[in-house]
Amino acid sequence: MKSPSVSEAAAAPVRAGRWSIGALGVLALALGTLQSVLEPALPQLQRELGVSPAEGALIGNTLLITGAVVAPVAGKLGDRSGGKRVLVRLMAVVSAGGLLAGLAPNLPVLLLGQVLQGVMVGALPLSFILVRKHLTAAESRLAIGLVMALFTGGGMVGTLIAGPLAEGLSWHWMFVLPTFAIIVTTVVVARLLPHDPPVRPESGIDWPGVVLLSGTLLVFMLGLVRVTGAGLSPLAAGAVAAAVAALATGWVVVERRAAAPMVDLRMLARPAMWHACVLTLVVTAGFGMVTFLLPQLFALPADGYGFGFGTTDIGLLLLPGAVAGAVSDSVGGIAARRFGLRAVLVVGALVTMATAIALAALHTAAWQLVLAKVLTAIAAGVGNTALLTRAATAVETEDTGIATGLLMVTRVIGIAVGVQVGGALLDADVDPATGLPAESAFVTGFVVAGLVAASALLVIRFTKKGTHA
């Protein structure tokens, strides 16, 4: 019998053990913690830094903007250069960003730290690459669900610790402690996880595409802040819209012509992929709006229509939603197999729509907002994971990073758009007597979120074939 050659033996994938996959999950947990500490503390940051709701939304979206451009680049590099190598390097950047935010003396430095932290979004597609390379197809589905669940579970931890750290010490510690956990866990992953050989020759980075997509998102976010907060003239607002359209068009042109695009738009030619991207965008946009509006309403003074809660109380009230999101993320793929992807998406859209519309009329008791966060988190979590799992298993193994990266960038953009639109609506309707958002601004925000969720039903209807089980 002919013995395998050295090159063949080197090319054979090494099976990952439970400890190494567990380490990936713990890293995802730490990353989710760092990403989520800002949500309950954002009203406090707005007060201490003297910024409006739309500007506060921009602080949170800075991380998402970086993540939107890094996710597809990380996935491509992981496919071609080895997922473990790229993952460790990205974690070094994330750690630098977390420490910088923890030491930030002012808003510009904090924003820079958030930019560097945004690289963490690339960790998820890289984890999926490693899972697909080192496990069987059946095992990879469970492992993907585990990583996603722990990443979302990190949101639970971050939501819980943000208040005590921000109020007991300072908001800087919200970033420092999760960063230490990331550094330690990255060292463990580097030691335990097998090396994965590249599956394709290394190619260059599409820097023009990175710049154009970053510019598109940044101009869009800043444009919303300026239009709603500074009262731009119609001509200036039109100029902003034209700039966004031009940048977006330029990005599409560059991606279609690039030899190694940051986002392989040809992947969208597959019905399974473009259906998943459109639905992910709609689902996350509606969820992003609700996620931003709830803590803002919790933090408003209790002598009006708000509740006057501090960061710790807000974190505790948001905790059930974080738990629900973690659980729903872990069962999204299973639910899609059991009931069919179409049924999962339809139910999720109906739940989000009904919840958001109900919030427009019923937002006078804290339990109503808590229940709303739980329901929308379940709907978004199950739907997103079902779509992500389907996309990850609908392509060849070597394309996993590209496909999941494309879906992750869509998810990040959807959340960022929803959050920024929510902030813009609050800035657009301010009570002149108090300088705070009027109650009607929240009503409008919840109604818009419900309409966005309803639009998912139209998308599902027109993509019936693609979303059928």
Short mmCIF file of C-alpha atoms in Angstrom, two decimals:
data_model
loop_
_atom_site.label_atom_id
_atom_site.label_comp_id
_atom_site.label_asym_id
_atom_site.label_seq_id
_atom_site.Cartn_x
_atom_site.Cartn_y
_atom_site.Cartn_z
CA MET A 1 0.00 0.00 0.00
CA LYS A 2 1.30 3.43 -0.92
CA SER A 3 1.94 5.63 2.09
CA PRO A 4 0.70 9.25 1.98
CA SER A 5 3.18 11.90 1.00
CA VAL A 6 4.35 14.64 3.33
CA SER A 7 2.26 17.23 1.49
CA GLU A 8 -0.84 15.05 1.65
CA ALA A 9 -0.36 14.47 5.36
CA ALA A 10 0.15 18.19 5.95
CA ALA A 11 -3.01 18.97 4.02
CA ALA A 12 -5.13 16.58 6.06
CA PRO A 13 -7.28 18.49 8.53
CA VAL A 14 -6.62 17.92 12.24
CA ARG A 15 -9.70 17.21 14.28
CA ALA A 16 -10.38 19.78 17.00
CA GLY A 17 -10.96 18.56 20.52
CA ARG A 18 -13.70 19.62 22.88
CA TRP A 19 -11.35 21.85 24.88
CA SER A 20 -10.30 23.85 21.83
CA ILE A 21 -13.90 24.32 20.66
CA GLY A 22 -14.81 25.26 24.22
CA ALA A 23 -12.04 27.86 24.22
CA LEU A 24 -13.48 29.35 21.03
CA GLY A 25 -16.83 29.56 22.77
CA VAL A 26 -15.37 31.26 25.84
CA LEU A 27 -13.60 33.77 23.60
CA ALA A 28 -16.94 34.49 21.94
CA LEU A 29 -18.41 34.98 25.42
CA ALA A 30 -15.73 37.55 26.32
CA LEU A 31 -16.19 39.35 23.00
CA GLY A 32 -19.94 39.50 23.48
CA THR A 33 -19.38 40.98 26.93
CA LEU A 34 -17.14 43.74 25.61
CA GLN A 35 -19.56 44.51 22.82
CA SER A 36 -22.63 44.75 25.06
CA VAL A 37 -21.45 46.83 28.02
CA LEU A 38 -22.28 50.02 26.16
CA GLU A 39 -26.01 49.35 25.76
CA PRO A 40 -27.22 49.87 29.36
CA ALA A 41 -24.58 52.55 30.02
CA LEU A 42 -25.25 54.62 26.90
CA PRO A 43 -27.70 57.04 28.59
CA GLN A 44 -25.12 57.64 31.34
CA LEU A 45 -22.41 58.26 28.75
CA GLN A 46 -24.67 60.69 26.91
CA ARG A 47 -25.18 62.66 30.12
CA GLU A 48 -21.51 62.69 31.13
CA LEU A 49 -20.26 63.53 27.65
CA GLY A 50 -23.11 65.97 26.90
CA VAL A 51 -24.24 64.37 23.63
CA SER A 52 -27.66 63.91 22.04
CA PRO A 53 -29.39 60.53 21.48
CA ALA A 54 -28.35 60.48 17.82
CA GLU A 55 -24.74 61.21 18.81
CA GLY A 56 -24.99 58.51 21.46
CA ALA A 57 -26.19 56.10 18.81
CA LEU A 58 -23.14 57.03 16.76
CA ILE A 59 -20.88 56.02 19.68
CA GLY A 60 -22.37 52.56 19.67
CA ASN A 61 -22.40 52.35 15.88
CA THR A 62 -18.70 53.17 15.59
CA LEU A 63 -17.95 49.61 16.64
CA LEU A 64 -20.53 48.26 14.22
CA ILE A 65 -19.18 50.25 11.28
CA THR A 66 -15.72 48.78 11.79
CA GLY A 67 -17.24 45.35 12.16
CA ALA A 68 -19.18 45.72 8.92
CA VAL A 69 -16.00 46.21 6.89
CA VAL A 70 -13.82 43.79 8.86
CA ALA A 71 -16.13 40.75 8.88
CA PRO A 72 -15.89 39.93 5.16
CA VAL A 73 -12.18 40.73 5.03
CA ALA A 74 -11.51 38.49 8.02
CA GLY A 75 -13.52 35.67 6.50
CA LYS A 76 -11.63 35.83 3.22
CA LEU A 77 -8.25 35.96 4.92
CA GLY A 78 -9.27 33.08 7.14
CA ASP A 79 -10.30 30.98 4.15
CA ARG A 80 -7.03 31.66 2.37
CA SER A 81 -4.43 32.24 5.10
CA GLY A 82 -5.66 30.13 7.98
CA GLY A 83 -8.43 31.05 10.39
CA LYS A 84 -6.41 30.58 13.58
CA ARG A 85 -3.59 32.89 12.48
CA VAL A 86 -5.96 35.68 11.47
CA LEU A 87 -8.13 35.24 14.58
CA VAL A 88 -5.18 35.71 16.96
CA ARG A 89 -4.05 38.84 15.13
CA LEU A 90 -7.53 40.36 15.20
CA MET A 91 -7.81 39.68 18.91
CA ALA A 92 -4.61 41.68 19.45
CA VAL A 93 -6.28 44.65 17.74
CA VAL A 94 -9.46 44.20 19.80
CA SER A 95 -7.44 44.08 23.01
CA ALA A 96 -5.65 47.30 22.08
CA GLY A 97 -9.03 48.95 21.43
CA GLY A 98 -10.48 47.77 24.73
CA LEU A 99 -7.54 49.08 26.69
CA LEU A 100 -7.61 52.36 24.79
CA ALA A 101 -11.31 52.82 25.57
CA GLY A 102 -10.61 51.95 29.19
CA LEU A 103 -8.01 54.71 29.38
CA ALA A 104 -9.87 57.23 27.21
CA PRO A 105 -9.82 60.76 28.65
CA ASN A 106 -12.30 62.15 26.11
CA LEU A 107 -14.80 61.30 23.39
CA PRO A 108 -12.37 61.18 20.39
CA VAL A 109 -10.13 58.64 22.13
CA LEU A 110 -13.18 56.60 23.15
CA LEU A 111 -14.37 56.56 19.54
CA LEU A 112 -10.94 55.39 18.39
CA GLY A 113 -11.06 52.60 20.94
CA GLN A 114 -14.50 51.62 19.64
CA VAL A 115 -13.15 51.54 16.10
CA LEU A 116 -10.44 49.07 17.10
CA GLN A 117 -12.89 46.99 19.14
CA GLY A 118 -15.10 46.67 16.06
CA VAL A 119 -12.59 44.20 14.66
CA MET A 120 -14.19 41.65 17.01
CA VAL A 121 -17.03 41.11 14.51
CA GLY A 122 -14.55 39.27 12.32
CA ALA A 123 -14.07 36.66 15.03
CA LEU A 124 -17.40 34.99 14.28
CA PRO A 125 -16.84 34.09 10.61
CA LEU A 126 -13.30 33.01 11.52
CA SER A 127 -14.72 30.73 14.22
CA PHE A 128 -17.11 29.25 11.66
CA ILE A 129 -14.19 28.58 9.30
CA LEU A 130 -12.30 26.75 12.04
CA VAL A 131 -15.37 24.75 13.04
CA ARG A 132 -16.06 23.64 9.47
CA LYS A 133 -12.43 22.67 8.90
CA HIS A 134 -11.97 20.64 12.07
CA LEU A 135 -15.41 19.05 12.58
CA THR A 136 -17.91 17.05 10.56
CA ALA A 137 -20.90 18.80 8.97
CA ALA A 138 -23.29 17.58 11.69
CA GLU A 139 -20.91 18.56 14.49
CA SER A 140 -20.23 21.95 12.91
CA ARG A 141 -23.93 22.87 13.08
CA LEU A 142 -23.96 22.29 16.82
CA ALA A 143 -20.65 24.10 17.27
CA ILE A 144 -21.83 27.13 15.28
CA GLY A 145 -24.92 27.29 17.48
CA LEU A 146 -22.73 27.04 20.59
CA VAL A 147 -20.42 29.87 19.49
CA MET A 148 -23.36 32.09 18.56
CA ALA A 149 -25.12 31.30 21.84
CA LEU A 150 -22.06 32.14 23.92
CA PHE A 151 -21.43 35.33 21.96
CA THR A 152 -25.00 36.38 22.69
CA GLY A 153 -24.62 35.09 26.25
CA GLY A 154 -21.72 37.50 26.59
CA GLY A 155 -24.31 40.16 26.03
CA MET A 156 -26.00 38.93 29.19
CA VAL A 157 -22.79 39.22 31.16
CA GLY A 158 -21.96 42.65 29.76
CA THR A 159 -25.45 43.90 30.45
CA LEU A 160 -25.19 42.72 34.05
CA ILE A 161 -21.75 44.11 34.92
CA ALA A 162 -21.96 47.45 33.07
CA GLY A 163 -23.99 49.21 35.76
CA PRO A 164 -21.99 48.20 38.85
CA LEU A 165 -18.73 49.04 37.09
CA ALA A 166 -19.90 52.34 35.61
CA GLU A 167 -21.61 53.57 38.77
CA GLY A 168 -19.33 51.98 41.36
CA LEU A 169 -16.00 52.74 39.67
CA SER A 170 -16.26 54.47 36.30
CA TRP A 171 -17.41 53.62 32.81
CA HIS A 172 -13.75 53.00 31.83
CA TRP A 173 -13.77 49.72 33.76
CA MET A 174 -16.59 48.42 31.56
CA PHE A 175 -14.02 48.08 28.80
CA VAL A 176 -10.95 47.09 30.82
CA LEU A 177 -12.22 43.92 32.53
CA PRO A 178 -13.66 42.19 29.41
CA THR A 179 -10.46 43.09 27.56
CA PHE A 180 -8.36 41.22 30.14
CA ALA A 181 -10.61 38.17 29.62
CA ILE A 182 -10.11 38.40 25.85
CA ILE A 183 -6.33 38.52 26.21
CA VAL A 184 -6.23 35.44 28.46
CA THR A 185 -8.68 33.44 26.32
CA THR A 186 -6.84 34.27 23.10
CA VAL A 187 -3.65 32.80 24.57
CA VAL A 188 -5.55 29.60 25.41
CA VAL A 189 -7.07 29.37 21.92
CA ALA A 190 -3.65 29.88 20.34
CA ARG A 191 -2.24 26.97 22.35
CA LEU A 192 -5.11 24.46 22.06
CA LEU A 193 -6.66 24.97 18.63
CA PRO A 194 -5.00 23.05 15.76
CA HIS A 195 -3.47 25.07 12.95
CA ASP A 196 -5.54 25.10 9.79
CA PRO A 197 -3.70 25.20 6.45
CA PRO A 198 -4.83 27.73 3.83
CA VAL A 199 -7.25 26.30 1.28
CA ARG A 200 -6.46 28.88 -1.40
CA PRO A 201 -3.46 31.03 -2.32
CA GLU A 202 -3.32 34.20 -0.31
CA SER A 203 -4.73 37.22 -2.16
CA GLY A 204 -4.54 40.93 -1.51
CA ILE A 205 -7.07 43.00 0.40
CA ASP A 206 -9.54 45.08 -1.55
CA TRP A 207 -8.62 48.35 0.14
CA PRO A 208 -10.71 50.53 -2.25
CA GLY A 209 -13.74 48.44 -1.31
CA VAL A 210 -12.95 48.76 2.40
CA VAL A 211 -12.62 52.55 2.12
CA LEU A 212 -15.80 52.98 0.07
CA LEU A 213 -17.96 50.82 2.34
CA SER A 214 -16.57 52.56 5.44
CA GLY A 215 -17.24 55.94 3.85
CA THR A 216 -20.77 54.97 2.86
CA LEU A 217 -21.70 53.88 6.37
CA LEU A 218 -19.94 56.78 8.07
CA VAL A 219 -21.53 59.45 5.85
CA PHE A 220 -24.93 57.83 6.33
CA MET A 221 -24.62 57.78 10.14
CA LEU A 222 -23.21 61.31 10.38
CA GLY A 223 -25.81 62.51 7.91
CA LEU A 224 -28.64 61.27 10.13
CA VAL A 225 -27.08 62.99 13.14
CA ARG A 226 -26.68 66.29 11.29
CA VAL A 227 -30.08 66.24 9.57
CA THR A 228 -32.01 65.57 12.79
CA GLY A 229 -29.83 67.42 15.29
CA ALA A 230 -28.51 70.43 13.40
CA GLY A 231 -31.50 71.04 11.17
CA LEU A 232 -29.77 70.93 7.78
CA SER A 233 -31.43 72.69 4.89
CA PRO A 234 -33.17 70.56 2.24
CA LEU A 235 -30.30 71.26 -0.14
CA ALA A 236 -27.68 70.08 2.36
CA ALA A 237 -29.75 67.02 3.25
CA GLY A 238 -30.05 66.22 -0.45
CA ALA A 239 -26.29 66.56 -0.80
CA VAL A 240 -25.77 64.07 2.02
CA ALA A 241 -28.17 61.61 0.38
CA ALA A 242 -26.41 62.04 -2.95
CA ALA A 243 -23.03 61.42 -1.31
CA VAL A 244 -24.29 58.22 0.30
CA ALA A 245 -25.73 57.02 -3.00
CA ALA A 246 -22.52 57.84 -4.88
CA LEU A 247 -20.31 56.07 -2.35
CA ALA A 248 -22.57 53.01 -2.29
CA THR A 249 -22.67 52.86 -6.08
CA GLY A 250 -18.90 53.22 -6.26
CA TRP A 251 -18.49 50.40 -3.76
CA VAL A 252 -20.69 48.06 -5.81
CA VAL A 253 -18.76 48.91 -9.00
CA VAL A 254 -15.41 48.29 -7.30
CA GLU A 255 -16.57 44.99 -5.78
CA ARG A 256 -17.83 43.72 -9.14
CA ARG A 257 -14.56 44.51 -10.88
CA ALA A 258 -12.06 43.66 -8.14
CA ALA A 259 -10.00 40.50 -8.60
CA ALA A 260 -10.25 39.79 -4.86
CA PRO A 261 -13.28 41.77 -3.56
CA MET A 262 -13.83 42.29 0.16
CA VAL A 263 -17.39 41.01 -0.37
CA ASP A 264 -17.85 38.56 -3.21
CA LEU A 265 -21.10 39.91 -4.63
CA ARG A 266 -21.24 36.94 -6.99
CA MET A 267 -22.26 34.95 -3.94
CA LEU A 268 -25.50 36.94 -4.02
CA ALA A 269 -26.34 35.27 -7.33
CA ARG A 270 -27.27 32.24 -5.27
CA PRO A 271 -30.92 32.57 -4.15
CA ALA A 272 -30.14 31.12 -0.72
CA MET A 273 -27.62 33.90 -0.10
CA TRP A 274 -29.47 36.99 -1.29
CA HIS A 275 -32.68 35.83 0.35
CA ALA A 276 -30.77 35.39 3.62
CA CYS A 277 -29.07 38.80 3.30
CA VAL A 278 -32.28 40.74 2.62
CA LEU A 279 -34.15 39.05 5.44
CA THR A 280 -31.24 39.50 7.85
CA LEU A 281 -31.12 43.22 7.05
CA VAL A 282 -34.83 43.69 7.74
CA VAL A 283 -34.88 41.56 10.90
CA THR A 284 -31.88 43.28 12.47
CA ALA A 285 -32.97 46.81 11.55
CA GLY A 286 -36.26 46.46 13.40
CA PHE A 287 -34.56 44.81 16.37
CA GLY A 288 -31.88 47.50 16.44
CA MET A 289 -34.48 50.25 16.77
CA VAL A 290 -36.24 48.57 19.69
CA THR A 291 -32.91 47.77 21.37
CA PHE A 292 -31.86 51.43 21.26
CA LEU A 293 -35.19 52.97 22.29
CA LEU A 294 -35.83 50.86 25.40
CA PRO A 295 -32.83 51.95 27.55
CA GLN A 296 -33.37 55.55 26.45
CA LEU A 297 -36.92 55.37 27.76
CA PHE A 298 -35.81 53.69 30.98
CA ALA A 299 -33.32 56.50 31.66
CA LEU A 300 -35.66 59.47 31.17
CA PRO A 301 -36.75 61.30 34.36
CA ALA A 302 -39.59 59.67 36.27
CA ASP A 303 -41.48 62.93 36.65
CA GLY A 304 -42.55 62.67 33.01
CA TYR A 305 -43.21 59.52 31.01
CA GLY A 306 -39.80 57.96 31.76
CA PHE A 307 -38.66 55.82 34.67
CA GLY A 308 -35.52 57.55 35.99
CA PHE A 309 -33.48 54.35 36.22
CA GLY A 310 -29.70 54.32 36.57
CA THR A 311 -27.27 52.15 34.62
CA THR A 312 -27.40 49.23 37.07
CA ASP A 313 -31.20 49.14 37.05
CA ILE A 314 -31.28 49.40 33.26
CA GLY A 315 -28.84 46.51 33.01
CA LEU A 316 -30.99 44.33 35.26
CA LEU A 317 -34.11 45.18 33.28
CA LEU A 318 -32.38 44.34 30.00
CA LEU A 319 -30.96 41.10 31.38
CA PRO A 320 -34.02 38.90 30.64
CA GLY A 321 -33.80 39.98 27.01
CA ALA A 322 -30.11 39.06 26.89
CA VAL A 323 -30.91 35.63 28.35
CA ALA A 324 -33.70 35.13 25.83
CA GLY A 325 -31.38 36.15 23.00
CA ALA A 326 -28.71 33.66 24.09
CA VAL A 327 -31.22 30.81 24.27
CA SER A 328 -32.86 31.67 20.97
CA ASP A 329 -29.51 31.91 19.19
CA SER A 330 -28.67 28.37 20.24
CA VAL A 331 -31.91 26.89 18.85
CA GLY A 332 -32.28 28.84 15.62
CA GLY A 333 -30.79 26.14 13.41
CA ILE A 334 -32.73 23.39 15.20
CA ALA A 335 -36.02 25.30 14.87
CA ALA A 336 -35.45 25.81 11.14
CA ARG A 337 -34.87 22.08 10.63
CA ARG A 338 -37.89 21.13 12.74
CA PHE A 339 -40.48 23.62 11.48
CA GLY A 340 -38.93 24.98 8.29
CA LEU A 341 -37.07 28.23 7.69
CA ARG A 342 -40.12 29.99 6.28
CA ALA A 343 -42.27 29.23 9.34
CA VAL A 344 -39.53 30.43 11.71
CA LEU A 345 -39.14 33.72 9.84
CA VAL A 346 -42.87 34.40 9.54
CA VAL A 347 -43.50 33.82 13.25
CA GLY A 348 -40.50 35.99 14.17
CA ALA A 349 -41.67 38.85 11.97
CA LEU A 350 -45.21 38.68 13.40
CA VAL A 351 -43.93 38.66 16.98
CA THR A 352 -41.64 41.66 16.41
CA MET A 353 -44.33 43.61 14.56
CA ALA A 354 -46.99 43.00 17.21
CA THR A 355 -44.58 43.79 20.05
CA ALA A 356 -43.37 47.07 18.55
CA ILE A 357 -46.89 48.28 17.74
CA ALA A 358 -48.04 47.35 21.27
CA LEU A 359 -45.15 49.37 22.72
CA ALA A 360 -46.37 52.45 20.90
CA ALA A 361 -49.52 52.33 23.04
CA LEU A 362 -48.31 50.55 26.17
CA HIS A 363 -45.03 51.82 27.64
CA THR A 364 -46.07 53.09 31.08
CA ALA A 365 -44.83 50.13 33.15
CA ALA A 366 -41.33 48.69 33.27
CA TRP A 367 -42.54 45.12 32.82
CA GLN A 368 -44.03 46.05 29.45
CA LEU A 369 -40.63 47.14 28.17
CA VAL A 370 -38.90 44.10 29.69
CA LEU A 371 -41.37 41.74 28.02
CA ALA A 372 -40.95 43.58 24.72
CA LYS A 373 -37.16 43.14 24.85
CA VAL A 374 -37.56 39.42 25.57
CA LEU A 375 -39.98 38.84 22.70
CA THR A 376 -38.01 40.80 20.12
CA ALA A 377 -34.73 39.17 21.22
CA ILE A 378 -36.23 35.70 20.77
CA ALA A 379 -37.63 36.56 17.36
CA ALA A 380 -34.40 38.12 16.12
CA GLY A 381 -32.16 35.45 17.63
CA VAL A 382 -33.99 32.47 16.18
CA GLY A 383 -34.35 34.12 12.77
CA ASN A 384 -30.75 35.29 12.50
CA THR A 385 -29.22 31.99 13.56
CA ALA A 386 -31.52 30.02 11.27
CA LEU A 387 -30.47 32.18 8.33
CA LEU A 388 -26.79 32.05 9.28
CA THR A 389 -26.75 28.27 9.74
CA ARG A 390 -28.50 27.77 6.42
CA ALA A 391 -26.00 30.00 4.63
CA ALA A 392 -22.99 28.34 6.30
CA THR A 393 -24.10 24.86 5.23
CA ALA A 394 -25.38 25.82 1.77
CA VAL A 395 -21.91 26.55 0.33
CA GLU A 396 -18.69 24.61 -0.13
CA THR A 397 -16.42 24.32 2.91
CA GLU A 398 -13.80 26.65 1.41
CA ASP A 399 -16.48 29.34 0.89
CA THR A 400 -17.78 29.26 4.45
CA GLY A 401 -15.87 32.37 5.51
CA ILE A 402 -17.05 34.36 2.49
CA ALA A 403 -20.70 33.35 2.90
CA THR A 404 -20.90 33.87 6.67
CA GLY A 405 -18.87 37.08 6.40
CA LEU A 406 -21.37 38.44 3.88
CA LEU A 407 -24.24 37.59 6.19
CA MET A 408 -22.49 39.02 9.25
CA VAL A 409 -21.81 42.34 7.50
CA THR A 410 -25.51 42.47 6.59
CA ARG A 411 -26.45 41.78 10.19
CA VAL A 412 -24.15 44.51 11.50
CA ILE A 413 -25.38 47.06 8.95
CA GLY A 414 -28.99 46.26 9.81
CA ILE A 415 -28.46 46.81 13.53
CA ALA A 416 -26.46 49.99 12.93
CA VAL A 417 -29.13 51.43 10.65
CA GLY A 418 -31.89 50.59 13.13
CA VAL A 419 -30.01 52.13 16.06
CA GLN A 420 -29.12 55.29 14.15
CA VAL A 421 -32.67 55.75 12.83
CA GLY A 422 -33.95 55.35 16.39
CA GLY A 423 -31.57 58.04 17.62
CA ALA A 424 -32.49 60.31 14.73
CA LEU A 425 -36.20 60.02 15.53
CA LEU A 426 -35.55 61.02 19.14
CA ASP A 427 -33.48 64.02 18.06
CA ALA A 428 -36.16 65.09 15.59
CA ASP A 429 -38.89 65.45 18.23
CA VAL A 430 -37.53 67.21 21.33
CA ASP A 431 -39.63 68.81 24.05
CA PRO A 432 -38.56 72.50 24.00
CA ALA A 433 -39.29 72.89 27.71
CA THR A 434 -37.00 70.08 28.89
CA GLY A 435 -34.67 69.53 25.93
CA LEU A 436 -35.46 65.81 26.16
CA PRO A 437 -37.12 63.60 23.52
CA ALA A 438 -40.90 63.94 23.53
CA GLU A 439 -43.08 60.92 24.20
CA SER A 440 -44.36 61.13 20.64
CA ALA A 441 -40.80 60.49 19.43
CA PHE A 442 -40.80 57.09 21.12
CA VAL A 443 -44.26 56.32 19.79
CA THR A 444 -43.06 57.09 16.28
CA GLY A 445 -39.95 54.98 16.78
CA PHE A 446 -41.91 51.94 17.92
CA VAL A 447 -44.38 52.27 15.05
CA VAL A 448 -41.55 52.51 12.53
CA ALA A 449 -39.91 49.43 14.05
CA GLY A 450 -43.20 47.56 13.69
CA LEU A 451 -43.50 48.59 10.05
CA VAL A 452 -39.95 47.42 9.38
CA ALA A 453 -40.80 44.04 10.90
CA ALA A 454 -43.95 43.89 8.78
CA SER A 455 -41.87 44.44 5.66
CA ALA A 456 -40.13 41.15 6.42
CA LEU A 457 -43.42 39.41 5.68
CA LEU A 458 -43.42 40.96 2.22
CA VAL A 459 -39.85 39.83 1.63
CA ILE A 460 -40.75 36.30 2.75
CA ARG A 461 -43.77 36.33 0.44
CA PHE A 462 -41.76 37.35 -2.62
CA THR A 463 -38.94 34.90 -1.80
CA LYS A 464 -41.30 32.04 -1.06
CA LYS A 465 -39.32 29.47 -3.01
CA GLY A 466 -36.02 30.42 -1.41
CA THR A 467 -37.35 30.44 2.16
CA HIS A 468 -39.37 27.25 1.93
CA ALA A 469 -37.98 24.58 4.24
#
